[in-house]
């Protein structure tokens, strides 16, 4: 069953030099339990797509057309208070830079609690701590109690991103949007965070929209791939199809851009790293 | 110099009406103060002039801002008061800026012990409210314009030390400074030929802003009776003396008060414009 | 670096600054030409009287001995006798200081209660009319000396509208409550004399407003720039993506990061009000330390001048120290790592 369906979405930014079209009538579908990747270079409109789904870009200088159906309601037509009900609840989001996505003045615990309280007031205060600890354990955090009482600046990038992943899981969302979730991390921890994310999302049978510029990252992660370029979807298809028989010349160029040797080196390094652990 | 008028900064400056207003206010006031003898309706009223028949006249077409208890024209006295204010501002900055700048250059460039000593002393000066420091110096001096200038200069140099110190510290690691060190330039050359010219935009902007604030502090001193003494026309003294006759002879304090506001505002707007023009942070 | 080291460093540098200030004030009082004893006693005093007075002020001792007496006096709370009031300066200061403290506390309240919300609104509605109003207030506040504000406010509210009193802390027929803290408003509330409280409030509004206006403008501009800076941060978008409502973001999630750095400057502004209090107290005949200081200057009252300056500088340094400690406590980054 289709969970999210974007139909002919068009987005334009008005500014003092004129109008820029960020998205040109794109369409995209995500089924329940499906992991979909949206791949393109920076400025192609992929981040705008994620933000449109959550209604995070809403001011008078933005013109939008089309539909975004989520569970058969059109998110673009919902009132802002109803969108707020969905944000972080049925759809949650993981951002690119985890350390600056966490508020430096509040502990992880406080921010997780707030993410929960934004959507439910009746929870068992005695078991909530355990719930958070379990969520952090799900993303393979070894000392969840310490992390809960930490501030963002006390966590490494990889650790903070794992916290963000568990925060995204708090209200058991149907769909998780991940906007370049590993780009800001060290190359060595990228793979680890990705595999943790893939693992936990598969287990919880959630859907996911992964936004990335890196086809290498996407390959091991997504069931389906959309390739976006300058606000237009150039090609879509199963991961297998895209990698084995790319139709569009742009996709072929993207594929060629994956640094093969570099990847192998990293894999070898990772292996050595795991062996020494 | 011509380059400035073609630069993006100048475009920004001239597009901002506030900066242009600031420039206009300052130019008009400076010109009026210089040519006060020819431009004021009653230049002789600047001194100890008495005209009893025309005392305490409210504002009119003859006396724009009214007359005081002994019949002197407030408007003329305000223009001459501007002359005093500008004189004070220029002298104070002529003393404070070179002292503050050279200390900041030395502390920032050489670092180490000399840095610690100079910056500690600067901190001490900055930890007394400016007006209080000037007052406590004035306390032991005769209240004259010269002494007021000395007192205000004494409290003003640390701000320049701090500004130039921070600039020097970042400039000294720039490529052009390091390369001139490598080719064997003397400390003197590096400080005055390499670093100082690169501080000039910040300095000019700060001096412009400070002209306003020095005038403000100077008028505060004379308001308390610790600056310029009558009969020399001074805006702070005029407000102070005029406020004794409130509310009936309101024009004696209101117009000099507004006059201070306008000149400080002018320098402030101009300084903000220069900030855009040179693209500096103060 | 840990927090203990941070605290130690702050205390240490505050102490150094205080010692430096005491030396500075001492030097100013001694180095300046003229004989302070002669200046204090006036031209009619005999040479013998002057000599006696010089002995009393330890002016005939070597300079380091003089400084020793000065410091000894400060630590013992004995700053010598005032020529003018003939009382111990410490007594004088403790009589006059509460009035000033009350004035600047009230002015600081206005600065915080008006300036900060104005800054928050200006930051949230950037380049809208509220932002331009706050810009205008701040500009006028900065370029107008507080004595000019004082005169303007007096003309409007005390003379033209005639709704507030012109001068003093209390009306002539009102008796001040027995001293507890020395702050009339607080003392009268404690003693339950609410009519006195109201009278005192009426008297304090104009001087406090005149004093607060320049600081208020600065406070609102600073709050504005910190708020806009925080709203550009990624964690605000994150908060929205997790369903925080805008009210919660504005009052808590963005406010805390924006206000903690603002606090340091508010502390500086608060302490700096002591300087401008000289001008405002003068206009409104407010019986505070600043008025006492001006009088001391006019009478060349050496002990009173040094004491007043020293008290003000100490207050300035200690306020900044307290604010730094509060910020260190509120900011987890400093609290946990001392940075």
Coordinates of C-alpha atoms in Angstrom, one line a residue, chain B residues 120 123-129 131-133 135-143 154 213 216 219-220 223-226 236 239-240 243 246-247 250 253-254 257-258 260-261 264-265 268-269 272, chain C residues 12-13 16-17 20-21 24-25 28-29 32-33 39 139-140 142-145 147-148 151-152 154-155 159 271-272 274-276 278-279 282-283 294 297-298 300 302 305-306 309 312-313 316-317:
Chain B
X120 CA 45.8 44.3 32.4
X123 CA 41.2 46.1 31.8
X124 CA 41.5 48.1 35.0
X125 CA 40.6 51.4 33.2
X126 CA 37.7 49.7 31.5
X127 CA 36.3 48.4 34.8
X128 CA 35.4 51.8 36.1
X129 CA 32.3 53.3 34.5
X131 CA 31.9 58.9 33.4
X132 CA 32.9 58.0 37.0
X133 CA 36.6 57.9 36.0
X135 CA 34.6 62.7 37.3
X136 CA 37.2 61.4 39.8
X137 CA 40.0 63.0 37.7
X138 CA 38.1 66.2 37.4
X139 CA 37.6 66.2 41.1
X140 CA 41.2 67.2 41.6
X141 CA 41.5 69.5 38.7
X142 CA 40.1 73.0 38.1
X143 CA 37.0 72.8 36.0
X154 CA 42.4 59.5 30.2
X213 CA 30.2 59.9 22.3
X216 CA 28.2 63.3 24.9
X219 CA 28.5 67.7 27.8
X220 CA 27.8 65.4 30.7
X223 CA 26.3 69.6 32.8
X224 CA 27.6 68.7 36.3
X225 CA 29.6 72.0 36.4
X226 CA 32.9 70.2 36.0
X236 CA 25.9 70.7 28.7
X239 CA 21.0 72.4 29.7
X240 CA 22.1 72.5 33.3
X243 CA 16.9 73.3 33.8
X246 CA 11.8 74.8 34.2
X247 CA 9.0 74.8 33.3
X250 CA 11.6 75.7 28.9
X253 CA 17.2 73.6 28.4
X254 CA 15.1 71.9 25.6
X257 CA 19.4 69.2 24.8
X258 CA 18.1 68.6 21.3
X260 CA 23.4 67.5 21.8
X261 CA 21.0 64.8 20.5
X264 CA 25.6 62.7 18.5
X265 CA 23.0 61.3 16.2
X268 CA 26.4 57.9 15.0
X269 CA 24.6 57.6 11.6
X272 CA 27.2 53.3 11.0
Chain C
X12 CA 41.6 35.8 40.5
X13 CA 41.2 38.3 37.7
X16 CA 43.6 41.8 40.3
X17 CA 41.3 44.3 38.7
X20 CA 44.5 47.7 40.1
X21 CA 41.5 50.0 40.5
X24 CA 44.6 53.8 40.0
X25 CA 42.2 55.8 42.2
X28 CA 44.7 59.9 40.7
X29 CA 44.1 61.3 44.2
X32 CA 47.3 65.5 40.6
X33 CA 48.8 69.0 41.2
X39 CA 41.9 72.5 48.5
X139 CA 19.1 54.9 18.4
X140 CA 17.5 57.7 20.4
X142 CA 22.2 55.7 22.6
X143 CA 22.6 59.3 21.2
X144 CA 20.8 61.2 23.9
X145 CA 22.6 61.8 27.2
X147 CA 20.4 64.2 31.6
X148 CA 18.7 65.4 28.5
X151 CA 14.9 67.1 31.4
X152 CA 12.5 66.0 28.6
X154 CA 10.4 66.1 33.6
X155 CA 8.9 68.6 31.3
X159 CA 5.2 69.9 34.4
X271 CA 26.7 48.3 36.4
X272 CA 27.3 51.1 34.0
X274 CA 26.0 53.8 38.2
X275 CA 27.9 56.2 36.0
X276 CA 24.9 57.8 34.4
X278 CA 25.4 60.9 38.5
X279 CA 23.5 62.9 35.8
X282 CA 21.5 65.7 39.8
X283 CA 18.4 66.5 37.8
X294 CA 29.2 65.4 43.0
X297 CA 33.9 66.9 44.2
X298 CA 32.6 70.4 44.6
X300 CA 37.3 68.8 47.1
X302 CA 39.4 63.7 49.3
X305 CA 35.8 61.1 46.5
X306 CA 38.0 58.1 46.8
X309 CA 34.8 55.9 43.2
X312 CA 31.3 52.3 42.4
X313 CA 34.3 50.4 40.9
X316 CA 31.0 47.3 38.9
X317 CA 33.6 44.5 39.2

